[in-house]
Amino acid sequence: MLKIFNTLTRQKEEFKPLTPNEVKMYVCGPTVYNYIHIGNARSIVAFDTVRRYLEFLGYKVKFVSNFTDVDDKMIKEANREGITVPEVADRFIKAFYEDIAAINVQKATINPRATDNIQEIIDFVKALIDKGYAYESDGDVFYRARKFQHYGELSDQNIDQLVEGASEHIGETEFDKKQDPIDFVLWKKAKPNEIKWDSPWGEGRPGWHIECSVMSTKYLGDTFDIHGGGQDLEFPHHENEIAQSEAKTGQKFVNYWMHNGFVTVENNEKMSKSLGNFVTVHDLVQKTNPQVLRFFLSSTHYRRPLEYSEKNLQKAADNLEKIKTAYNNLKFRLDGATDETDDIQAKVEQIVADFKAAMNDDFNVQNGLTEIFNLVSLANNYSAQDEVAKTSVELILKTLTELTSILGIKLDEQKDLSKEIQEMVDQRDQARADKDFATSDKLRDRLKEMGVILEDTPQGTRWHIND
């Protein structure tokens, strides 16, 4: 039985999807004015792992994640470069797809863009005005936060204690337009030389919070199963999404709210673009194996903070290498495996059951990894035996591949070069048998240049690619 920690209720709850065997899931995506940093990637990887586990359990997942492709940062970047806002968005959306592909994140079912949903946003705002939840003020439209009786529940805040302007960084002009300091903007009046659209309130553009309400309900319905994002989005963004959406539809917006912890750096400081202490995925994958980065990001429970450091990256690299070495060593034993049977199946099934029990407890990947390493130990011990059964070897390899794939890890990446490498290994083995050590050493050096590590064992020469 899968249980999820629901931020709204602050407790673990049994997961019951609205539609049997289907999950509708929305995760707030990036504002595409720059490359994604490790903090962004942590959220992306966390919810990709959640999605993969749900699919492992047999659910069909409709996964929607938006692009915010118009806001103040987008406009500032476009003006700085002397190009249009859509041109900035197009460039960094392309970079986003390249970066997530590098760390093996599955594409969303749908990645809607705010600018493709302007009419829907306008219609949504009009509905809120008609219901008395919003008002126009000199070309801007604001939401009456106090009118929504559940405002503040997600972030566990009393509306009377919320600081002035907490929902937006507001200047004096905007403050004067508001009926209440806690009101937040739904539609912004256009300023000179800004991207803009016609609306019933004059030329302008959408506020940030309204975009996600519109795009999530458009593609997933008025009520859906899971909404995810970083802890920094609890307030005001997700709080405002609930207020907007439930005021318009009269329905519960989301059944399970999930929030991932921050990535921190030295002195436990949050990583963010605004603090200038960020490292982009675009840069990091140039010098770090993307699989190591993926393993680092996915091997800590999603609600816990994750400390980024070279030391922790190296630890992830070492642990990943242990898994891959066990996999490759056992795979090597397929050649010469017998048709006998043994007791391996029961041991593997128990590990899988324990893995599922760990992951069913709010996607506890750290405990899940314990079971993966139990499987690694089983693989190591089994591959060291004099005789191994083919069915057992295949079962361990298949299970190890399945469980690690939930974390986004690819174990068998050697297919493209395997034939060429194996031919060179066979040539070296023959040279050694012929006592032609000069040729043997030459072939070993060539293989080393290709990143191939050789291990001479009683069963023959094993090889793997050094990451």
Short mmCIF file of N, CA and C in Angstrom, two decimals, residues 334-394:
data_model
loop_
_atom_site.label_atom_id
_atom_site.label_comp_id
_atom_site.label_asym_id
_atom_site.label_seq_id
_atom_site.Cartn_x
_atom_site.Cartn_y
_atom_site.Cartn_z
N LEU A 334 27.15 -15.16 -17.82
CA LEU A 334 26.14 -15.77 -18.68
C LEU A 334 26.77 -16.79 -19.62
N ASP A 335 27.96 -16.44 -20.12
CA ASP A 335 28.68 -17.37 -20.99
C ASP A 335 29.22 -18.51 -20.14
N GLY A 336 28.69 -19.67 -20.31
CA GLY A 336 29.12 -20.82 -19.51
C GLY A 336 28.17 -21.16 -18.37
N ALA A 337 27.09 -20.37 -18.21
CA ALA A 337 26.10 -20.68 -17.17
C ALA A 337 25.37 -21.98 -17.50
N THR A 338 24.95 -22.70 -16.47
CA THR A 338 24.30 -24.00 -16.66
C THR A 338 22.79 -23.85 -16.79
N ASP A 339 22.14 -24.96 -17.10
CA ASP A 339 20.68 -24.98 -17.18
C ASP A 339 20.05 -25.48 -15.89
N GLU A 340 20.85 -25.56 -14.83
CA GLU A 340 20.35 -26.03 -13.54
C GLU A 340 19.46 -24.97 -12.88
N THR A 341 18.80 -25.34 -11.80
CA THR A 341 18.01 -24.38 -11.01
C THR A 341 18.56 -24.34 -9.59
N ASP A 342 18.27 -23.25 -8.90
CA ASP A 342 18.74 -23.11 -7.51
C ASP A 342 17.74 -22.25 -6.75
N ASP A 343 18.16 -21.73 -5.59
CA ASP A 343 17.22 -21.02 -4.70
C ASP A 343 17.27 -19.50 -4.85
N ILE A 344 17.87 -19.03 -5.94
CA ILE A 344 18.04 -17.58 -6.13
C ILE A 344 16.72 -16.84 -6.27
N GLN A 345 15.74 -17.46 -6.94
CA GLN A 345 14.48 -16.76 -7.21
C GLN A 345 13.81 -16.28 -5.93
N ALA A 346 13.76 -17.10 -4.92
CA ALA A 346 13.12 -16.72 -3.65
C ALA A 346 13.86 -15.55 -2.99
N LYS A 347 15.19 -15.55 -3.07
CA LYS A 347 15.98 -14.46 -2.49
C LYS A 347 15.73 -13.14 -3.22
N VAL A 348 15.66 -13.21 -4.55
CA VAL A 348 15.40 -12.01 -5.34
C VAL A 348 14.01 -11.47 -5.06
N GLU A 349 13.03 -12.35 -4.99
CA GLU A 349 11.65 -11.92 -4.73
C GLU A 349 11.53 -11.24 -3.38
N GLN A 350 12.27 -11.72 -2.37
CA GLN A 350 12.23 -11.10 -1.05
C GLN A 350 12.83 -9.69 -1.11
N ILE A 351 13.93 -9.54 -1.84
CA ILE A 351 14.55 -8.21 -1.98
C ILE A 351 13.60 -7.25 -2.68
N VAL A 352 12.93 -7.71 -3.71
CA VAL A 352 11.97 -6.86 -4.43
C VAL A 352 10.83 -6.46 -3.50
N ALA A 353 10.33 -7.40 -2.71
CA ALA A 353 9.25 -7.10 -1.77
C ALA A 353 9.69 -6.05 -0.75
N ASP A 354 10.93 -6.18 -0.27
CA ASP A 354 11.45 -5.21 0.70
C ASP A 354 11.68 -3.84 0.05
N PHE A 355 12.10 -3.86 -1.20
CA PHE A 355 12.27 -2.60 -1.94
C PHE A 355 10.93 -1.89 -2.08
N LYS A 356 9.90 -2.62 -2.45
CA LYS A 356 8.58 -2.01 -2.61
C LYS A 356 8.04 -1.50 -1.28
N ALA A 357 8.30 -2.22 -0.21
CA ALA A 357 7.86 -1.76 1.11
C ALA A 357 8.52 -0.43 1.46
N ALA A 358 9.79 -0.29 1.12
CA ALA A 358 10.50 0.96 1.38
C ALA A 358 9.94 2.10 0.53
N MET A 359 9.78 1.85 -0.75
CA MET A 359 9.31 2.90 -1.65
C MET A 359 7.84 3.24 -1.42
N ASN A 360 7.07 2.29 -0.94
CA ASN A 360 5.66 2.56 -0.63
C ASN A 360 5.51 3.47 0.58
N ASP A 361 6.59 3.62 1.33
CA ASP A 361 6.58 4.54 2.47
C ASP A 361 7.05 5.92 2.00
N ASP A 362 6.18 6.61 1.28
CA ASP A 362 6.46 7.98 0.80
C ASP A 362 7.73 8.04 -0.05
N PHE A 363 7.89 7.04 -0.94
CA PHE A 363 9.00 7.03 -1.91
C PHE A 363 10.36 7.14 -1.20
N ASN A 364 10.56 6.29 -0.20
CA ASN A 364 11.79 6.36 0.59
C ASN A 364 12.94 5.69 -0.17
N VAL A 365 13.59 6.46 -1.03
CA VAL A 365 14.64 5.90 -1.89
C VAL A 365 15.86 5.48 -1.10
N GLN A 366 16.12 6.10 0.03
CA GLN A 366 17.29 5.71 0.81
C GLN A 366 17.14 4.28 1.33
N ASN A 367 15.98 3.94 1.84
CA ASN A 367 15.74 2.56 2.25
C ASN A 367 15.63 1.64 1.04
N GLY A 368 15.10 2.18 -0.05
CA GLY A 368 15.05 1.39 -1.28
C GLY A 368 16.44 1.05 -1.79
N LEU A 369 17.36 1.99 -1.65
CA LEU A 369 18.75 1.75 -2.07
C LEU A 369 19.41 0.66 -1.22
N THR A 370 19.02 0.58 0.05
CA THR A 370 19.53 -0.50 0.89
C THR A 370 19.22 -1.85 0.27
N GLU A 371 18.01 -1.98 -0.26
CA GLU A 371 17.61 -3.25 -0.89
C GLU A 371 18.33 -3.45 -2.22
N ILE A 372 18.57 -2.37 -2.95
CA ILE A 372 19.34 -2.50 -4.20
C ILE A 372 20.74 -3.00 -3.90
N PHE A 373 21.35 -2.50 -2.83
CA PHE A 373 22.69 -2.97 -2.47
C PHE A 373 22.66 -4.38 -1.89
N ASN A 374 21.54 -4.79 -1.31
CA ASN A 374 21.40 -6.19 -0.94
C ASN A 374 21.40 -7.07 -2.19
N LEU A 375 20.76 -6.57 -3.24
CA LEU A 375 20.76 -7.29 -4.51
C LEU A 375 22.17 -7.30 -5.13
N VAL A 376 22.89 -6.20 -4.98
CA VAL A 376 24.28 -6.13 -5.45
C VAL A 376 25.14 -7.17 -4.72
N SER A 377 24.96 -7.29 -3.42
CA SER A 377 25.71 -8.30 -2.64
C SER A 377 25.37 -9.71 -3.12
N LEU A 378 24.09 -9.94 -3.38
CA LEU A 378 23.68 -11.24 -3.89
C LEU A 378 24.34 -11.51 -5.24
N ALA A 379 24.37 -10.50 -6.10
CA ALA A 379 25.00 -10.64 -7.42
C ALA A 379 26.48 -10.94 -7.30
N ASN A 380 27.16 -10.23 -6.40
CA ASN A 380 28.60 -10.44 -6.21
C ASN A 380 28.89 -11.85 -5.70
N ASN A 381 28.14 -12.27 -4.71
CA ASN A 381 28.35 -13.60 -4.15
C ASN A 381 28.04 -14.70 -5.17
N TYR A 382 26.99 -14.47 -5.94
CA TYR A 382 26.59 -15.48 -6.92
C TYR A 382 27.60 -15.58 -8.07
N SER A 383 28.08 -14.43 -8.55
CA SER A 383 29.03 -14.45 -9.66
C SER A 383 30.37 -15.06 -9.28
N ALA A 384 30.65 -15.12 -7.97
CA ALA A 384 31.91 -15.70 -7.50
C ALA A 384 31.84 -17.23 -7.39
N GLN A 385 30.64 -17.79 -7.53
CA GLN A 385 30.51 -19.25 -7.45
C GLN A 385 31.14 -19.93 -8.67
N ASP A 386 31.55 -21.17 -8.48
CA ASP A 386 32.15 -21.93 -9.59
C ASP A 386 31.14 -22.16 -10.70
N GLU A 387 29.91 -22.48 -10.32
CA GLU A 387 28.85 -22.70 -11.30
C GLU A 387 27.66 -21.81 -11.00
N VAL A 388 27.06 -21.27 -12.06
CA VAL A 388 25.87 -20.42 -11.90
C VAL A 388 24.80 -20.88 -12.89
N ALA A 389 23.56 -20.70 -12.52
CA ALA A 389 22.43 -21.07 -13.38
C ALA A 389 22.04 -19.89 -14.26
N LYS A 390 21.84 -20.17 -15.51
CA LYS A 390 21.52 -19.10 -16.47
C LYS A 390 20.25 -18.35 -16.07
N THR A 391 19.21 -19.09 -15.65
CA THR A 391 17.95 -18.43 -15.29
C THR A 391 18.14 -17.50 -14.09
N SER A 392 18.99 -17.91 -13.16
CA SER A 392 19.23 -17.09 -11.97
C SER A 392 20.04 -15.85 -12.31
N VAL A 393 21.05 -16.01 -13.17
CA VAL A 393 21.84 -14.85 -13.60
C VAL A 393 20.94 -13.84 -14.30
N GLU A 394 20.10 -14.34 -15.21
CA GLU A 394 19.21 -13.45 -15.96
C GLU A 394 18.21 -12.76 -15.04
#
